[in-house]
Amino acid sequence: MTDATTASAPPQPQRLQLLRVLGPVHVWALGVGIVLVGEFMGWNFSVAKGGAMGSLIACWVIGLLYTCVAMIDSEVTSTVAAAGGQYAQAKHIVGPLMAFNVGMYLVMAYTMLEAADALVVGDLLHQVAGQFGYAMLDPKPFVVLTIAVLAWLNYRGIFATLSINFVITAVAFLTIVVLFFALKPWDPTAALHHKELLTGLPYGWIGVIAAFQFGIWYYLGIEGTCQAAEEVRSVGRSLPLGTMTGMITLLIAASLTWYVASGLVPWQYLGQASVPLFDTARLTGSRFLEVFLFVGTLFSAVASANGTITDAARAWFSMSRDRYMPQWFGAVHPRFRTPFRAVVFLVPVAVSFAFTGLLDQVITFSILSGLLGYTFMSFNMIKFRKQWPLGSIKRAYTHPFHPVPAITLMALCITTYFATYLGYGSQLLAMMGFYIVASLWFHFHRYKYVRRADQFTMPWPRPRLSR
Amino acid sequence: MELWKLFEWAAWIVSAILLLYIFVDMIRVGAEYDEDLLLSSREGADELLEAQKHD
C-alpha cells in the first residue's frame, strides 16, 4: 500500500482471493443462463438443414455430446476446482500449450457469444420500435448499454450477478413451459399440427448430419459452470449438482421448444426464422403469449450475455494469474473480490465484435471455439484417469462408464466438424489458422514469462507414467 | 418518434456513466493499493486443497 493510504485505510488482508459465496442455484443460473438463448433462436437453422425430424435427431445426439461434456467436467472440476475451468484442467493434466489453447478457446467463445447476445438485444428493441411505427431505431446504443450494465454488475460482485441471472433465466424457462401448456399437449390435435407438418427427412441423412452444427445451439455454454469453481461453496457437491441439473433443464427445454415450434410452424419457414419461439407464440393468436415470449427472448439474451462476461473474465484472469497473458490482468478487486481488470479489458473487445454486426460469423467462431475445447476434453479425461486412477486422488464426483463418455464425445465432435465443414468450411480453416498462429506466439514468445513451477497447484501424487 | 430518439440518447448516457465508473474505480484501486496485494490471488479451492492435504 502507498504511504498516503497507510494511515487512514483499514488493515488489508495478506492475500486477496475471489469470494466464495455461490451455491448450486448460482451454478445452475450460470450454465443455463448462458445457454437458454439457444432455445429462443439459432437451433432452428438445423431445421433448414435436416427438416423438423432431422432437427430433433440433432437435438438429442448433440444432447448426448453435452451430457458427456457435463459428466467429464463434473468429475475433473470436482478435483481441479479453480477459476478458469477447463483451462486449469488442461494445465494440470496435459501441459501449458494445451492449457493456453483451451484458455483462448474459452475467452474467444464466451466473448463472441456475449457480442452476439448484445446484438440480439439491440435487434429485438429495433423490431419493437418498428412495430410501434419507428423503424429508424439505432440498435448500437442498446448493444453498448447491455454490455455496460452487465460489465458493471460483474465488476461489483459475483453473488448479485448470478442471483439476478437466476431470476431472469427462470422467467425465460417459464415462458417456454407456459407456451407448451398453452398449446394443450394432452390433446395433440387441438392446437398443434405435427401430423401435417412432420414431413420426414427432406435432404436425407446427410441433411441430419449437417443439422448437428446448429444442434449445438441448444446447449452451447453449459460447460461454463466450472469457470466459477473458485467462488463456489462446497465445490465438490455444488458444481456437479448445478451442472447436471442444468443439463437436465436444457434437455427438457430443447425438447419442449422443438415440440411447440415444429407443431405450429412449417419447416420451410422455421428453418429461416430469426426468433422462432416468438413467432410460434404469434401464431397462437394470443396477445399474452406474444408479449410473454418476447420477454422470454429478451431475458434469455441478457442472461446469456451476463454469464458469458462472468466466464470470459475468469478464463482471462486465470491465464493472466499464471502469466500466460500479462500478469496485470490477474488482479482481484480488494472490495468486490472480482477479477476486475479482466472484466474491464473484455468490454471493448466485446463491443468491437458486436459492432461488426456479423452475427452469424461471430456465432460460428464461438461454436467452433467451443467444439475445439470439447474435443480436447476427451483426450484430457482419458489421460486423467490413466495418470491418476480412481483412489489415487480425492474425487468429489466420479462419472460412470469410463471411457465410454470420452470416446462418445470424441466421435460426436469429429462428426460435428464434418457437419461444420459442409456449411462453413472456410471459417473452420480460418479459425484453425488463427489458433495455430496464437500457439506459435505462445511457444516462442510468451512462455518464457511463465513461472513454470508455480502453475501446478494441486497436491496430487506424481502421475502414473503411461506404458 | 421523439421518445425513441430520447431512449437512444439515454442508452448512450447510461452506458457512458457505467463504463466511466468502472474505469475510474479500476484506476483508483490501482493507485490506492499495493500491486503485490492485488496480484496475490492463488489458484485453487482452499477447502478442497485442505481436504486433499488431510487425506
PDB file of C-alpha atoms in Angstrom, chain A residues 156-400:
ATOM      1  CA  ARG A 156     -19.273  -5.259  -8.464  1.00  0.00           C
ATOM      2  CA  GLY A 157     -19.682  -8.858  -7.386  1.00  0.00           C
ATOM      3  CA  ILE A 158     -20.444 -12.396  -8.442  1.00  0.00           C
ATOM      4  CA  PHE A 159     -23.258 -13.062  -5.942  1.00  0.00           C
ATOM      5  CA  ALA A 160     -25.619 -10.316  -7.158  1.00  0.00           C
ATOM      6  CA  THR A 161     -24.668 -11.018 -10.790  1.00  0.00           C
ATOM      7  CA  LEU A 162     -25.650 -14.675 -10.652  1.00  0.00           C
ATOM      8  CA  SER A 163     -28.652 -14.100  -8.345  1.00  0.00           C
ATOM      9  CA  ILE A 164     -30.090 -11.767 -10.992  1.00  0.00           C
ATOM     10  CA  ASN A 165     -29.165 -14.317 -13.645  1.00  0.00           C
ATOM     11  CA  PHE A 166     -31.109 -16.958 -11.746  1.00  0.00           C
ATOM     12  CA  VAL A 167     -34.278 -14.834 -11.748  1.00  0.00           C
ATOM     13  CA  ILE A 168     -34.180 -13.838 -15.425  1.00  0.00           C
ATOM     14  CA  THR A 169     -33.169 -17.349 -16.556  1.00  0.00           C
ATOM     15  CA  ALA A 170     -36.005 -18.903 -14.528  1.00  0.00           C
ATOM     16  CA  VAL A 171     -38.514 -16.454 -16.081  1.00  0.00           C
ATOM     17  CA  ALA A 172     -37.202 -17.259 -19.583  1.00  0.00           C
ATOM     18  CA  PHE A 173     -37.503 -21.017 -18.904  1.00  0.00           C
ATOM     19  CA  LEU A 174     -41.011 -20.479 -17.530  1.00  0.00           C
ATOM     20  CA  THR A 175     -42.103 -18.789 -20.769  1.00  0.00           C
ATOM     21  CA  ILE A 176     -41.223 -21.982 -22.711  1.00  0.00           C
ATOM     22  CA  VAL A 177     -43.175 -24.130 -20.224  1.00  0.00           C
ATOM     23  CA  VAL A 178     -46.207 -21.791 -20.359  1.00  0.00           C
ATOM     24  CA  LEU A 179     -46.176 -21.825 -24.178  1.00  0.00           C
ATOM     25  CA  PHE A 180     -46.018 -25.641 -24.121  1.00  0.00           C
ATOM     26  CA  PHE A 181     -49.045 -25.988 -21.816  1.00  0.00           C
ATOM     27  CA  ALA A 182     -50.982 -23.253 -23.629  1.00  0.00           C
ATOM     28  CA  LEU A 183     -50.860 -25.446 -26.747  1.00  0.00           C
ATOM     29  CA  LYS A 184     -52.620 -28.304 -24.901  1.00  0.00           C
ATOM     30  CA  PRO A 185     -50.099 -31.120 -25.389  1.00  0.00           C
ATOM     31  CA  TRP A 186     -52.579 -33.577 -23.776  1.00  0.00           C
ATOM     32  CA  ASP A 187     -54.742 -33.131 -26.902  1.00  0.00           C
ATOM     33  CA  PRO A 188     -52.135 -33.163 -29.730  1.00  0.00           C
ATOM     34  CA  THR A 189     -54.603 -32.209 -32.470  1.00  0.00           C
ATOM     35  CA  ALA A 190     -56.270 -29.275 -30.658  1.00  0.00           C
ATOM     36  CA  ALA A 191     -53.695 -26.589 -31.466  1.00  0.00           C
ATOM     37  CA  LEU A 192     -50.710 -28.433 -32.923  1.00  0.00           C
ATOM     38  CA  HIS A 193     -50.370 -29.954 -36.396  1.00  0.00           C
ATOM     39  CA  HIS A 194     -47.494 -32.412 -36.192  1.00  0.00           C
ATOM     40  CA  LYS A 195     -49.318 -34.910 -38.366  1.00  0.00           C
ATOM     41  CA  GLU A 196     -49.373 -32.475 -41.314  1.00  0.00           C
ATOM     42  CA  LEU A 197     -46.095 -30.635 -40.650  1.00  0.00           C
ATOM     43  CA  LEU A 198     -43.663 -33.501 -39.960  1.00  0.00           C
ATOM     44  CA  THR A 199     -42.569 -34.476 -43.448  1.00  0.00           C
ATOM     45  CA  GLY A 200     -39.691 -36.875 -42.836  1.00  0.00           C
ATOM     46  CA  LEU A 201     -36.119 -36.055 -43.868  1.00  0.00           C
ATOM     47  CA  PRO A 202     -36.182 -33.605 -46.835  1.00  0.00           C
ATOM     48  CA  TYR A 203     -32.409 -33.922 -47.516  1.00  0.00           C
ATOM     49  CA  GLY A 204     -31.920 -37.471 -46.257  1.00  0.00           C
ATOM     50  CA  TRP A 205     -29.353 -38.480 -43.626  1.00  0.00           C
ATOM     51  CA  ILE A 206     -26.656 -36.099 -44.917  1.00  0.00           C
ATOM     52  CA  GLY A 207     -29.096 -33.293 -44.000  1.00  0.00           C
ATOM     53  CA  VAL A 208     -29.359 -34.727 -40.490  1.00  0.00           C
ATOM     54  CA  ILE A 209     -25.543 -34.729 -40.148  1.00  0.00           C
ATOM     55  CA  ALA A 210     -25.443 -31.126 -41.451  1.00  0.00           C
ATOM     56  CA  ALA A 211     -28.010 -30.207 -38.781  1.00  0.00           C
ATOM     57  CA  PHE A 212     -25.584 -31.232 -35.993  1.00  0.00           C
ATOM     58  CA  GLN A 213     -23.713 -27.933 -36.301  1.00  0.00           C
ATOM     59  CA  PHE A 214     -26.817 -25.971 -35.311  1.00  0.00           C
ATOM     60  CA  GLY A 215     -27.893 -28.594 -32.763  1.00  0.00           C
ATOM     61  CA  ILE A 216     -25.032 -27.157 -30.676  1.00  0.00           C
ATOM     62  CA  TRP A 217     -27.139 -24.001 -30.118  1.00  0.00           C
ATOM     63  CA  TYR A 218     -29.419 -25.988 -27.827  1.00  0.00           C
ATOM     64  CA  TYR A 219     -26.591 -26.445 -25.289  1.00  0.00           C
ATOM     65  CA  LEU A 220     -23.549 -24.225 -26.087  1.00  0.00           C
ATOM     66  CA  GLY A 221     -22.072 -22.883 -22.846  1.00  0.00           C
ATOM     67  CA  ILE A 222     -23.300 -25.365 -20.196  1.00  0.00           C
ATOM     68  CA  GLU A 223     -19.657 -26.286 -19.592  1.00  0.00           C
ATOM     69  CA  GLY A 224     -19.158 -22.689 -18.387  1.00  0.00           C
ATOM     70  CA  THR A 225     -20.359 -23.648 -14.920  1.00  0.00           C
ATOM     71  CA  CYS A 226     -16.875 -24.691 -13.860  1.00  0.00           C
ATOM     72  CA  GLN A 227     -15.393 -21.236 -14.579  1.00  0.00           C
ATOM     73  CA  ALA A 228     -16.790 -20.169 -11.215  1.00  0.00           C
ATOM     74  CA  ALA A 229     -15.270 -23.134  -9.342  1.00  0.00           C
ATOM     75  CA  GLU A 230     -13.140 -20.897  -7.131  1.00  0.00           C
ATOM     76  CA  GLU A 231     -16.194 -18.938  -5.967  1.00  0.00           C
ATOM     77  CA  VAL A 232     -18.462 -21.888  -5.108  1.00  0.00           C
ATOM     78  CA  ARG A 233     -19.068 -23.080  -1.545  1.00  0.00           C
ATOM     79  CA  SER A 234     -18.843 -26.894  -1.145  1.00  0.00           C
ATOM     80  CA  VAL A 235     -17.465 -27.084  -4.646  1.00  0.00           C
ATOM     81  CA  GLY A 236     -17.366 -30.884  -4.819  1.00  0.00           C
ATOM     82  CA  ARG A 237     -21.116 -31.035  -4.229  1.00  0.00           C
ATOM     83  CA  SER A 238     -22.437 -27.800  -5.730  1.00  0.00           C
ATOM     84  CA  LEU A 239     -20.693 -27.908  -9.108  1.00  0.00           C
ATOM     85  CA  PRO A 240     -21.776 -31.400 -10.228  1.00  0.00           C
ATOM     86  CA  LEU A 241     -25.283 -30.743  -8.835  1.00  0.00           C
ATOM     87  CA  GLY A 242     -25.648 -27.365 -10.597  1.00  0.00           C
ATOM     88  CA  THR A 243     -24.151 -28.646 -13.868  1.00  0.00           C
ATOM     89  CA  MET A 244     -26.157 -31.870 -14.093  1.00  0.00           C
ATOM     90  CA  THR A 245     -29.478 -30.216 -13.126  1.00  0.00           C
ATOM     91  CA  GLY A 246     -28.640 -27.520 -15.688  1.00  0.00           C
ATOM     92  CA  MET A 247     -28.133 -30.177 -18.353  1.00  0.00           C
ATOM     93  CA  ILE A 248     -31.458 -31.831 -17.438  1.00  0.00           C
ATOM     94  CA  THR A 249     -33.183 -28.415 -17.645  1.00  0.00           C
ATOM     95  CA  LEU A 250     -31.726 -27.848 -21.107  1.00  0.00           C
ATOM     96  CA  LEU A 251     -32.745 -31.283 -22.394  1.00  0.00           C
ATOM     97  CA  ILE A 252     -36.320 -30.561 -21.248  1.00  0.00           C
ATOM     98  CA  ALA A 253     -36.292 -27.006 -22.671  1.00  0.00           C
ATOM     99  CA  ALA A 254     -34.865 -28.186 -26.011  1.00  0.00           C
ATOM    100  CA  SER A 255     -37.476 -30.951 -26.381  1.00  0.00           C
ATOM    101  CA  LEU A 256     -40.370 -28.606 -25.457  1.00  0.00           C
ATOM    102  CA  THR A 257     -39.071 -25.931 -27.848  1.00  0.00           C
ATOM    103  CA  TRP A 258     -38.835 -28.366 -30.744  1.00  0.00           C
ATOM    104  CA  TYR A 259     -42.283 -29.809 -29.962  1.00  0.00           C
ATOM    105  CA  VAL A 260     -44.193 -26.498 -29.952  1.00  0.00           C
ATOM    106  CA  ALA A 261     -42.342 -24.856 -32.855  1.00  0.00           C
ATOM    107  CA  SER A 262     -42.445 -27.871 -35.194  1.00  0.00           C
ATOM    108  CA  GLY A 263     -46.141 -28.371 -34.431  1.00  0.00           C
ATOM    109  CA  LEU A 264     -47.139 -24.861 -35.473  1.00  0.00           C
ATOM    110  CA  VAL A 265     -44.593 -23.551 -37.973  1.00  0.00           C
ATOM    111  CA  PRO A 266     -43.906 -25.231 -41.371  1.00  0.00           C
ATOM    112  CA  TRP A 267     -40.289 -26.412 -41.554  1.00  0.00           C
ATOM    113  CA  GLN A 268     -39.511 -24.272 -44.625  1.00  0.00           C
ATOM    114  CA  TYR A 269     -40.289 -21.113 -42.595  1.00  0.00           C
ATOM    115  CA  LEU A 270     -38.990 -22.400 -39.259  1.00  0.00           C
ATOM    116  CA  GLY A 271     -35.547 -23.017 -40.788  1.00  0.00           C
ATOM    117  CA  GLN A 272     -35.210 -19.316 -41.691  1.00  0.00           C
ATOM    118  CA  ALA A 273     -36.862 -17.597 -38.707  1.00  0.00           C
ATOM    119  CA  SER A 274     -34.721 -15.260 -36.589  1.00  0.00           C
ATOM    120  CA  VAL A 275     -36.860 -15.612 -33.416  1.00  0.00           C
ATOM    121  CA  PRO A 276     -38.726 -18.942 -33.842  1.00  0.00           C
ATOM    122  CA  LEU A 277     -40.286 -19.239 -30.378  1.00  0.00           C
ATOM    123  CA  PHE A 278     -41.608 -15.670 -30.532  1.00  0.00           C
ATOM    124  CA  ASP A 279     -43.013 -16.427 -33.998  1.00  0.00           C
ATOM    125  CA  THR A 280     -44.648 -19.597 -32.630  1.00  0.00           C
ATOM    126  CA  ALA A 281     -46.296 -17.526 -29.898  1.00  0.00           C
ATOM    127  CA  ARG A 282     -47.555 -15.043 -32.510  1.00  0.00           C
ATOM    128  CA  LEU A 283     -49.145 -17.892 -34.476  1.00  0.00           C
ATOM    129  CA  THR A 284     -51.215 -18.884 -31.425  1.00  0.00           C
ATOM    130  CA  GLY A 285     -53.098 -15.582 -31.754  1.00  0.00           C
ATOM    131  CA  SER A 286     -52.745 -14.923 -28.015  1.00  0.00           C
ATOM    132  CA  ARG A 287     -51.538 -11.392 -27.195  1.00  0.00           C
ATOM    133  CA  PHE A 288     -50.452 -12.565 -23.726  1.00  0.00           C
ATOM    134  CA  LEU A 289     -48.260 -15.358 -25.151  1.00  0.00           C
ATOM    135  CA  GLU A 290     -46.777 -12.977 -27.713  1.00  0.00           C
ATOM    136  CA  VAL A 291     -45.707 -10.457 -25.053  1.00  0.00           C
ATOM    137  CA  PHE A 292     -44.604 -13.217 -22.639  1.00  0.00           C
ATOM    138  CA  LEU A 293     -42.393 -14.909 -25.249  1.00  0.00           C
ATOM    139  CA  PHE A 294     -40.914 -11.552 -26.252  1.00  0.00           C
ATOM    140  CA  VAL A 295     -39.954 -11.044 -22.594  1.00  0.00           C
ATOM    141  CA  GLY A 296     -38.535 -14.590 -22.514  1.00  0.00           C
ATOM    142  CA  THR A 297     -36.442 -13.972 -25.638  1.00  0.00           C
ATOM    143  CA  LEU A 298     -35.110 -10.669 -24.272  1.00  0.00           C
ATOM    144  CA  PHE A 299     -34.343 -12.120 -20.809  1.00  0.00           C
ATOM    145  CA  SER A 300     -32.593 -15.161 -22.281  1.00  0.00           C
ATOM    146  CA  ALA A 301     -30.291 -12.947 -24.371  1.00  0.00           C
ATOM    147  CA  VAL A 302     -29.465 -10.738 -21.357  1.00  0.00           C
ATOM    148  CA  ALA A 303     -28.859 -13.767 -19.098  1.00  0.00           C
ATOM    149  CA  SER A 304     -26.568 -15.275 -21.706  1.00  0.00           C
ATOM    150  CA  ALA A 305     -24.540 -12.083 -22.111  1.00  0.00           C
ATOM    151  CA  ASN A 306     -24.275 -11.817 -18.323  1.00  0.00           C
ATOM    152  CA  GLY A 307     -22.983 -15.370 -17.898  1.00  0.00           C
ATOM    153  CA  THR A 308     -20.505 -15.063 -20.747  1.00  0.00           C
ATOM    154  CA  ILE A 309     -18.967 -11.923 -19.190  1.00  0.00           C
ATOM    155  CA  THR A 310     -18.534 -13.878 -15.935  1.00  0.00           C
ATOM    156  CA  ASP A 311     -16.882 -16.806 -17.722  1.00  0.00           C
ATOM    157  CA  ALA A 312     -14.692 -14.927 -20.204  1.00  0.00           C
ATOM    158  CA  ALA A 313     -13.338 -12.720 -17.410  1.00  0.00           C
ATOM    159  CA  ARG A 314     -12.446 -15.720 -15.238  1.00  0.00           C
ATOM    160  CA  ALA A 315     -10.696 -17.522 -18.105  1.00  0.00           C
ATOM    161  CA  TRP A 316      -8.675 -14.385 -18.922  1.00  0.00           C
ATOM    162  CA  PHE A 317      -7.958 -13.784 -15.223  1.00  0.00           C
ATOM    163  CA  SER A 318      -6.694 -17.353 -14.707  1.00  0.00           C
ATOM    164  CA  MET A 319      -4.402 -17.221 -17.724  1.00  0.00           C
ATOM    165  CA  SER A 320      -3.018 -13.875 -16.554  1.00  0.00           C
ATOM    166  CA  ARG A 321      -2.509 -15.125 -12.991  1.00  0.00           C
ATOM    167  CA  ASP A 322      -0.254 -17.835 -14.443  1.00  0.00           C
ATOM    168  CA  ARG A 323       1.411 -15.220 -16.707  1.00  0.00           C
ATOM    169  CA  TYR A 324       0.139 -16.859 -19.886  1.00  0.00           C
ATOM    170  CA  MET A 325      -1.132 -13.321 -20.532  1.00  0.00           C
ATOM    171  CA  PRO A 326       0.174 -10.091 -18.917  1.00  0.00           C
ATOM    172  CA  GLN A 327       0.016 -10.610 -15.148  1.00  0.00           C
ATOM    173  CA  TRP A 328      -1.611  -7.183 -14.660  1.00  0.00           C
ATOM    174  CA  PHE A 329      -4.969  -8.712 -15.657  1.00  0.00           C
ATOM    175  CA  GLY A 330      -4.724 -11.296 -12.854  1.00  0.00           C
ATOM    176  CA  ALA A 331      -5.695  -8.775 -10.151  1.00  0.00           C
ATOM    177  CA  VAL A 332      -8.562  -9.210  -7.650  1.00  0.00           C
ATOM    178  CA  HIS A 333     -10.602  -6.185  -6.534  1.00  0.00           C
ATOM    179  CA  PRO A 334      -9.904  -5.592  -2.818  1.00  0.00           C
ATOM    180  CA  ARG A 335     -13.540  -4.732  -2.043  1.00  0.00           C
ATOM    181  CA  PHE A 336     -15.690  -6.624  -4.538  1.00  0.00           C
ATOM    182  CA  ARG A 337     -13.297  -9.612  -4.857  1.00  0.00           C
ATOM    183  CA  THR A 338     -13.840  -9.890  -8.601  1.00  0.00           C
ATOM    184  CA  PRO A 339     -11.309 -10.200 -11.464  1.00  0.00           C
ATOM    185  CA  PHE A 340     -11.985  -6.524 -12.171  1.00  0.00           C
ATOM    186  CA  ARG A 341      -9.240  -5.760 -14.701  1.00  0.00           C
ATOM    187  CA  ALA A 342     -10.208  -8.791 -16.807  1.00  0.00           C
ATOM    188  CA  VAL A 343     -13.855  -7.640 -16.751  1.00  0.00           C
ATOM    189  CA  VAL A 344     -12.918  -4.111 -17.899  1.00  0.00           C
ATOM    190  CA  PHE A 345     -10.436  -5.308 -20.552  1.00  0.00           C
ATOM    191  CA  LEU A 346     -13.008  -7.532 -22.281  1.00  0.00           C
ATOM    192  CA  VAL A 347     -15.634  -4.739 -22.604  1.00  0.00           C
ATOM    193  CA  PRO A 348     -14.068  -3.024 -25.666  1.00  0.00           C
ATOM    194  CA  VAL A 349     -13.293  -6.449 -27.171  1.00  0.00           C
ATOM    195  CA  ALA A 350     -16.961  -7.493 -26.955  1.00  0.00           C
ATOM    196  CA  VAL A 351     -18.200  -4.104 -28.215  1.00  0.00           C
ATOM    197  CA  SER A 352     -15.821  -4.352 -31.207  1.00  0.00           C
ATOM    198  CA  PHE A 353     -17.117  -7.812 -32.135  1.00  0.00           C
ATOM    199  CA  ALA A 354     -20.710  -6.600 -31.724  1.00  0.00           C
ATOM    200  CA  PHE A 355     -20.168  -3.520 -33.901  1.00  0.00           C
ATOM    201  CA  THR A 356     -19.114  -5.715 -36.822  1.00  0.00           C
ATOM    202  CA  GLY A 357     -22.804  -6.696 -36.940  1.00  0.00           C
ATOM    203  CA  LEU A 358     -21.830 -10.100 -38.378  1.00  0.00           C
ATOM    204  CA  LEU A 359     -23.999 -12.200 -36.087  1.00  0.00           C
ATOM    205  CA  ASP A 360     -23.666 -15.482 -37.981  1.00  0.00           C
ATOM    206  CA  GLN A 361     -19.855 -15.181 -38.359  1.00  0.00           C
ATOM    207  CA  VAL A 362     -19.419 -14.254 -34.691  1.00  0.00           C
ATOM    208  CA  ILE A 363     -21.606 -17.166 -33.584  1.00  0.00           C
ATOM    209  CA  THR A 364     -19.844 -19.638 -35.906  1.00  0.00           C
ATOM    210  CA  PHE A 365     -16.441 -18.663 -34.489  1.00  0.00           C
ATOM    211  CA  SER A 366     -17.885 -19.041 -30.979  1.00  0.00           C
ATOM    212  CA  ILE A 367     -19.317 -22.504 -31.727  1.00  0.00           C
ATOM    213  CA  LEU A 368     -16.095 -23.714 -33.351  1.00  0.00           C
ATOM    214  CA  SER A 369     -14.010 -22.490 -30.415  1.00  0.00           C
ATOM    215  CA  GLY A 370     -16.320 -24.372 -28.065  1.00  0.00           C
ATOM    216  CA  LEU A 371     -16.122 -27.510 -30.213  1.00  0.00           C
ATOM    217  CA  LEU A 372     -12.313 -27.462 -30.161  1.00  0.00           C
ATOM    218  CA  GLY A 373     -12.460 -27.295 -26.366  1.00  0.00           C
ATOM    219  CA  TYR A 374     -14.790 -30.312 -26.174  1.00  0.00           C
ATOM    220  CA  THR A 375     -12.526 -32.332 -28.480  1.00  0.00           C
ATOM    221  CA  PHE A 376      -9.551 -31.861 -26.175  1.00  0.00           C
ATOM    222  CA  MET A 377     -11.724 -32.657 -23.171  1.00  0.00           C
ATOM    223  CA  SER A 378     -11.978 -36.280 -24.282  1.00  0.00           C
ATOM    224  CA  PHE A 379      -8.151 -36.557 -24.508  1.00  0.00           C
ATOM    225  CA  ASN A 380      -7.841 -34.908 -21.094  1.00  0.00           C
ATOM    226  CA  MET A 381     -10.264 -37.335 -19.471  1.00  0.00           C
ATOM    227  CA  ILE A 382      -8.547 -40.470 -20.747  1.00  0.00           C
ATOM    228  CA  LYS A 383      -5.159 -39.109 -19.678  1.00  0.00           C
ATOM    229  CA  PHE A 384      -6.560 -38.012 -16.304  1.00  0.00           C
ATOM    230  CA  ARG A 385      -7.875 -41.487 -15.418  1.00  0.00           C
ATOM    231  CA  LYS A 386      -4.666 -43.118 -16.683  1.00  0.00           C
ATOM    232  CA  GLN A 387      -2.287 -40.863 -14.745  1.00  0.00           C
ATOM    233  CA  TRP A 388      -4.399 -40.587 -11.600  1.00  0.00           C
ATOM    234  CA  PRO A 389      -6.570 -43.749 -11.394  1.00  0.00           C
ATOM    235  CA  LEU A 390      -9.574 -43.944  -9.054  1.00  0.00           C
ATOM    236  CA  GLY A 391      -8.408 -43.990  -5.455  1.00  0.00           C
ATOM    237  CA  SER A 392      -5.110 -42.213  -6.113  1.00  0.00           C
ATOM    238  CA  ILE A 393      -6.584 -38.704  -5.540  1.00  0.00           C
ATOM    239  CA  LYS A 394      -9.753 -37.400  -3.911  1.00  0.00           C
ATOM    240  CA  ARG A 395     -12.657 -37.048  -6.344  1.00  0.00           C
ATOM    241  CA  ALA A 396     -15.877 -35.490  -5.063  1.00  0.00           C
ATOM    242  CA  TYR A 397     -17.683 -36.899  -8.110  1.00  0.00           C
ATOM    243  CA  THR A 398     -16.796 -39.869 -10.325  1.00  0.00           C
ATOM    244  CA  HIS A 399     -18.620 -40.248 -13.606  1.00  0.00           C
ATOM    245  CA  PRO A 400     -19.823 -43.738 -14.586  1.00  0.00           C
TER     246      PRO A 400
END
